[in-house]
GROMACS .gro file of C-alpha atoms in nm:
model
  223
    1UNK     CA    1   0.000   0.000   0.000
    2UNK     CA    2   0.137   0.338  -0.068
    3UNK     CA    3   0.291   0.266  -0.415
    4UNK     CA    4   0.285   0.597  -0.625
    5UNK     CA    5   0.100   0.520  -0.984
    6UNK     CA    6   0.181   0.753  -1.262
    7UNK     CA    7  -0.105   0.769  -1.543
    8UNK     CA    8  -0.060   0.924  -1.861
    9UNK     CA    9  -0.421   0.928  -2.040
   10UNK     CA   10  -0.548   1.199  -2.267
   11UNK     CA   11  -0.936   1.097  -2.246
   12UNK     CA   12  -0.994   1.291  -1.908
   13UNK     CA   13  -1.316   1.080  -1.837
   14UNK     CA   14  -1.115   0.804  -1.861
   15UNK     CA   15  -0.814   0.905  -1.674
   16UNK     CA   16  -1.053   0.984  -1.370
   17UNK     CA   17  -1.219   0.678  -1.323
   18UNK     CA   18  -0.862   0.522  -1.346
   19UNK     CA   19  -0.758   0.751  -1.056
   20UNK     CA   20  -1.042   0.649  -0.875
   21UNK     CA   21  -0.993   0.313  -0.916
   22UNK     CA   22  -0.633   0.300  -0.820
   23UNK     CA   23  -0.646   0.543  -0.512
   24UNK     CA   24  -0.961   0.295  -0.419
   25UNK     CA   25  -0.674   0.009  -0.428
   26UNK     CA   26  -0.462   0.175  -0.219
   27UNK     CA   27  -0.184   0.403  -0.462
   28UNK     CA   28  -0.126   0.724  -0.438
   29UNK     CA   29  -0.192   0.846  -0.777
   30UNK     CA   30  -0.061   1.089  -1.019
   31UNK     CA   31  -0.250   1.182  -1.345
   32UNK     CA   32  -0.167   1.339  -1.656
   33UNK     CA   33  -0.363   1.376  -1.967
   34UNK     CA   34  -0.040   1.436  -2.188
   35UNK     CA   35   0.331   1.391  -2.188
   36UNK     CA   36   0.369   1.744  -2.072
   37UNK     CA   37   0.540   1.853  -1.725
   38UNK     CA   38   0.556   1.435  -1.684
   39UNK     CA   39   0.903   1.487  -1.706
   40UNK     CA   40   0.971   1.740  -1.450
   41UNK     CA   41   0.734   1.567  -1.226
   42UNK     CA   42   0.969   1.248  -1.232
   43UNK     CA   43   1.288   1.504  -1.165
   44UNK     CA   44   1.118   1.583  -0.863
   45UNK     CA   45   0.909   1.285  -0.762
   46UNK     CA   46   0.995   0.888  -0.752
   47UNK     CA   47   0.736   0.662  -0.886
   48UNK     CA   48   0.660   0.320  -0.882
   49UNK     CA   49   0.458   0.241  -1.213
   50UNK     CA   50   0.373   0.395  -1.500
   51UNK     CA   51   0.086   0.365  -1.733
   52UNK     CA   52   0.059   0.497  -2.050
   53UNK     CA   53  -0.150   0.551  -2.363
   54UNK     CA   54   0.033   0.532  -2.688
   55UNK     CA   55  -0.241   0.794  -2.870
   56UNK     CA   56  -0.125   1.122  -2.652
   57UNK     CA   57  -0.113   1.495  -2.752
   58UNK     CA   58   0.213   1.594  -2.873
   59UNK     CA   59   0.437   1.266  -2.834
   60UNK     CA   60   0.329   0.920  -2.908
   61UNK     CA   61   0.382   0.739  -2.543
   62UNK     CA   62   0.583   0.455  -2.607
   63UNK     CA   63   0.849   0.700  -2.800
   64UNK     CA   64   0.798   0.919  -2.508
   65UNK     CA   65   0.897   0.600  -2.271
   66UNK     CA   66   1.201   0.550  -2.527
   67UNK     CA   67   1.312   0.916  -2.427
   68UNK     CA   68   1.244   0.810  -2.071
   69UNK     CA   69   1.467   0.525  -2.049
   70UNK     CA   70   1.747   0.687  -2.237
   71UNK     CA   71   1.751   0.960  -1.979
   72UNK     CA   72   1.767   0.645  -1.696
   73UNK     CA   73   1.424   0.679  -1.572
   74UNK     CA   74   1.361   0.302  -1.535
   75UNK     CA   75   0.975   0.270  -1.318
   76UNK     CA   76   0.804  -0.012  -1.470
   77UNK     CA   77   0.571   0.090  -1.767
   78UNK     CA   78   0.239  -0.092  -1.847
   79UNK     CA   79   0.083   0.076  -2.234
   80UNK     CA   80  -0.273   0.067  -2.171
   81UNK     CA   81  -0.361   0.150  -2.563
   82UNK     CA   82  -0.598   0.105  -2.853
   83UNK     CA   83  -0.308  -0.033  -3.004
   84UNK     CA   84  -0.288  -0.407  -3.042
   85UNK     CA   85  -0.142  -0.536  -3.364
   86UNK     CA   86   0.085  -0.758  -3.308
   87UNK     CA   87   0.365  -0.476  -3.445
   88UNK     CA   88   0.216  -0.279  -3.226
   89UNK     CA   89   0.274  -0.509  -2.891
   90UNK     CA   90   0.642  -0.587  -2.999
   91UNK     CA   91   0.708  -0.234  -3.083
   92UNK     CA   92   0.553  -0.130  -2.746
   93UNK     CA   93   0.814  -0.379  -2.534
   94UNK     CA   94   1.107  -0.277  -2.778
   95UNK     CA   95   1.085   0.075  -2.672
   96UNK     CA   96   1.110   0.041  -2.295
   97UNK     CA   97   0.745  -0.127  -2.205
   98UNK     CA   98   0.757  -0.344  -1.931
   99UNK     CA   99   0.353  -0.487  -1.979
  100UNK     CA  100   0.106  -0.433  -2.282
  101UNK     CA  101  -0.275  -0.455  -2.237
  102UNK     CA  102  -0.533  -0.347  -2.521
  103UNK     CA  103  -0.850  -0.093  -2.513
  104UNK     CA  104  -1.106  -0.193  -2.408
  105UNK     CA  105  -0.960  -0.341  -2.120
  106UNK     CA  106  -1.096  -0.448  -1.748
  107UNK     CA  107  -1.013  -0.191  -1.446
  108UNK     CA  108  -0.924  -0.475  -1.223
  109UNK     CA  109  -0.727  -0.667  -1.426
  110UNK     CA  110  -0.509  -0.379  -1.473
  111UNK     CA  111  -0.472  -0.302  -1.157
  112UNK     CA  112  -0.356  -0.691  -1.093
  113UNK     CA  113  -0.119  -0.619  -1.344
  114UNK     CA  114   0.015  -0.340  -1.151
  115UNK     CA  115   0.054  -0.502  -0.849
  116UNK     CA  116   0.260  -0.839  -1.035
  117UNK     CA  117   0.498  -0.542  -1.178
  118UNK     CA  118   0.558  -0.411  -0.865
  119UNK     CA  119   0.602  -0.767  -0.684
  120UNK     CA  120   0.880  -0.828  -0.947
  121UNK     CA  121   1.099  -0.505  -0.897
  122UNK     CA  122   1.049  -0.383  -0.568
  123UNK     CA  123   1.306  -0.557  -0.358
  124UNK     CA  124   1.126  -0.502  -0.002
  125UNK     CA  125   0.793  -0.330   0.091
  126UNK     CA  126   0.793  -0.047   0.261
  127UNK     CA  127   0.810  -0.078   0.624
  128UNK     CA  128   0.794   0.290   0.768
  129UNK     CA  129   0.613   0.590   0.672
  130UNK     CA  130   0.603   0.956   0.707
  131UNK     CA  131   0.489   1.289   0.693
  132UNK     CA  132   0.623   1.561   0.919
  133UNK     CA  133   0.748   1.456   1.230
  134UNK     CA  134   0.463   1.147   1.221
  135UNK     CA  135   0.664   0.839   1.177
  136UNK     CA  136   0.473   0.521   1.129
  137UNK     CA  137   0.588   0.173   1.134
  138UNK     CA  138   0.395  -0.071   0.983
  139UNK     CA  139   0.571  -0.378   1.073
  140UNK     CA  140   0.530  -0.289   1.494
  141UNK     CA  141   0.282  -0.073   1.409
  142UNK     CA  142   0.461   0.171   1.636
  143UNK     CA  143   0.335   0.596   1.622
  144UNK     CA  144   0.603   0.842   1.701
  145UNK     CA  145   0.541   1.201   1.697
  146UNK     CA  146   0.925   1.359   1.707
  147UNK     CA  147   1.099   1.118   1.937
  148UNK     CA  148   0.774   1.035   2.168
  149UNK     CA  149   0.605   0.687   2.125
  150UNK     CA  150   0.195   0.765   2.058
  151UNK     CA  151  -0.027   0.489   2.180
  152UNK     CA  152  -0.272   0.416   1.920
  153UNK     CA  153  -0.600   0.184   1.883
  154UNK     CA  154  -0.599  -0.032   1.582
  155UNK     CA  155  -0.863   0.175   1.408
  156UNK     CA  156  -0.682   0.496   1.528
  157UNK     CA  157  -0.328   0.312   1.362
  158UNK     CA  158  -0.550   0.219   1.074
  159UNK     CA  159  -0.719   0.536   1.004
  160UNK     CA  160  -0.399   0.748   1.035
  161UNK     CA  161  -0.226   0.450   0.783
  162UNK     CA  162  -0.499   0.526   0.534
  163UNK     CA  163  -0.444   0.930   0.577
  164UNK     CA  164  -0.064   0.889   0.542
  165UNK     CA  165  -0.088   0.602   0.254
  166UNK     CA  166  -0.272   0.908   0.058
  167UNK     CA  167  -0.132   1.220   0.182
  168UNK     CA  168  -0.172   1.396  -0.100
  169UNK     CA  169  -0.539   1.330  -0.148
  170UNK     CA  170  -0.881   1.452   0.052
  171UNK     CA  171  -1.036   1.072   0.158
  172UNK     CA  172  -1.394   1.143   0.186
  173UNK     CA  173  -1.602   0.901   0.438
  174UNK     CA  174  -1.655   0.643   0.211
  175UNK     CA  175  -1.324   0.579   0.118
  176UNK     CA  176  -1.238   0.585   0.506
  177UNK     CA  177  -1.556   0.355   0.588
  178UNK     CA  178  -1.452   0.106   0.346
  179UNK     CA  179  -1.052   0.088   0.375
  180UNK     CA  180  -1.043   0.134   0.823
  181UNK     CA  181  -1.423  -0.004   0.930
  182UNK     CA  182  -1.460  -0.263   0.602
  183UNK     CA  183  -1.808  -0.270   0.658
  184UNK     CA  184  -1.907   0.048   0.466
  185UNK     CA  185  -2.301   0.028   0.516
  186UNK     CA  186  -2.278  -0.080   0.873
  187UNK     CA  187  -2.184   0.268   1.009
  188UNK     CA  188  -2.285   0.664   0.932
  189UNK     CA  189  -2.045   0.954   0.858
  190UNK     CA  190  -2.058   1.069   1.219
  191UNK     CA  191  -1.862   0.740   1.284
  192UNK     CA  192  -1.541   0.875   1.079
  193UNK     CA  193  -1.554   1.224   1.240
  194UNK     CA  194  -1.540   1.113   1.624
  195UNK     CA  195  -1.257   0.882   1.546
  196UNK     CA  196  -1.087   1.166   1.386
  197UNK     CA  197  -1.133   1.350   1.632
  198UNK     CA  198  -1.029   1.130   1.914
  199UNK     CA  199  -0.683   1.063   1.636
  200UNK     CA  200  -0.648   1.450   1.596
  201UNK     CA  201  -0.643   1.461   2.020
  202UNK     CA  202  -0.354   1.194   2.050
  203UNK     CA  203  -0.111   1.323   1.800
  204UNK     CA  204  -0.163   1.686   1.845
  205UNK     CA  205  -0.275   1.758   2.198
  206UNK     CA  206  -0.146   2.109   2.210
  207UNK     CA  207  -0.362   2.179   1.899
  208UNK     CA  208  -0.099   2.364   1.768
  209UNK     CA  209   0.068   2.157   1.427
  210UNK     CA  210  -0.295   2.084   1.277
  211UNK     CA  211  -0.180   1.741   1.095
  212UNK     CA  212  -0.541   1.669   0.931
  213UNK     CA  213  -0.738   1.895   0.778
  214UNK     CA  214  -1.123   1.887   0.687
  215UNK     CA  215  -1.217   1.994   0.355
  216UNK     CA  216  -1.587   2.080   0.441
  217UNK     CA  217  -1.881   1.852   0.221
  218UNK     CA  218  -1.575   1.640   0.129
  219UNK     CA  219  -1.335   1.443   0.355
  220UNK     CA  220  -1.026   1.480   0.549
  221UNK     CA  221  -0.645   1.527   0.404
  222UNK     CA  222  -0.329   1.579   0.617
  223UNK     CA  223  -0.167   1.882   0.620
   0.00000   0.00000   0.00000
């Protein structure tokens, strides 16, 4: 959980429901709907998997991945394309692709697709995460704020995972419902905000570093 998907997809209907779908799974999610800034964003940002449409705006995507690869950006690429001679498929994994699945294609199965690339070229999961001076270790499932230990419960733990898992998204209840409670239809919206709450009173006491943020009508995103 926490893997950082890059999607370059020019139909923005399209490209949203794939966000969707993959921050539902658990990535953090980047989206592009051409070629351009993509490659400042990967000076500045690591991520994990790419997919990419061959019909773009401006650059054909797997000679854009071609330039990509010269320049020793190496992430994982999976063409998600209307593509699909077979010229097309060998020219695809020729010029840096790494998997090669044809429109129309099934949401799920891609997303199984992105989790075999990542099994085969990330060497370890991810055992710690961060944001400020919030350090969370998945493995003890250990909360330290600075240098002092925070005693969590497991849906506190869980809920702050989720928030930190997608800190650079709002999670609106649902999302939270489904991913910390897993029993979505079970409990209301005022079940999310007290545990917030009670989360927001263990980490910040003092009330004075504001970690989470609530976007009103909308959800919650740390700050």
């Amino acid at each position: 959980m926490g893997a950082t998907v890059l999607i370059i997809e020019d139909e923005a209907d399209l490209l949203e429901l794939m966000e969707y779908h993959f921050q539902k799974a658990g990535f953090e999610v980047a989206g592009f709907l051409s070629t351009k800034n993509v490659e400042k964003f990967l000076e500045e940002e690591q991520v994990d998997a790419m997919v990419v449409d061959r019909n773009l705006p401006g650059a054909e995507g797997s000679e854009f991945v071609q330039k990509l690869r010269q320049k020793g950006i190496n992430a994982p690429v999976i063409f998600v394309t209307a593509k699909d001679t077979d010229a097309n498929v060998e020219e695809g994994f020729l010029r840096g692709g790494d998997d090669y699945l044809t429109k129309p294609f099934n949401m799920n199965e891609l997303i199984l697709r992105v989790h075999a690339i990542l099994r085969r070229t990330q060497t370890a999961p991810l055992s710690t995460l961060s944001h400020r001076d919030i350090t969370l270790n998945l493995e003890t499932r250990e909360v330290f704020v600075g240098k002092e230990e925070i005693e969590l419960t497991k849906l506190e733990f869980d809920l702050l995972h989720a928030l930190m898992s997608h800190k650079n998204s709002v999670l609106n209840r649902e999302f939270l419902l489904e991913k910390v409670w897993e029993e979505e239809a079970y409990y209301q919206d005022k079940t999310v905000n007290v545990a917030i709450n009670r989360l927001k009173k263990k980490i910040d006491p003092t009330k004075e570093k504001n970690y989470i943020k609530s976007i009103w009508g909308v959800g919650y995103t740390l700050c």
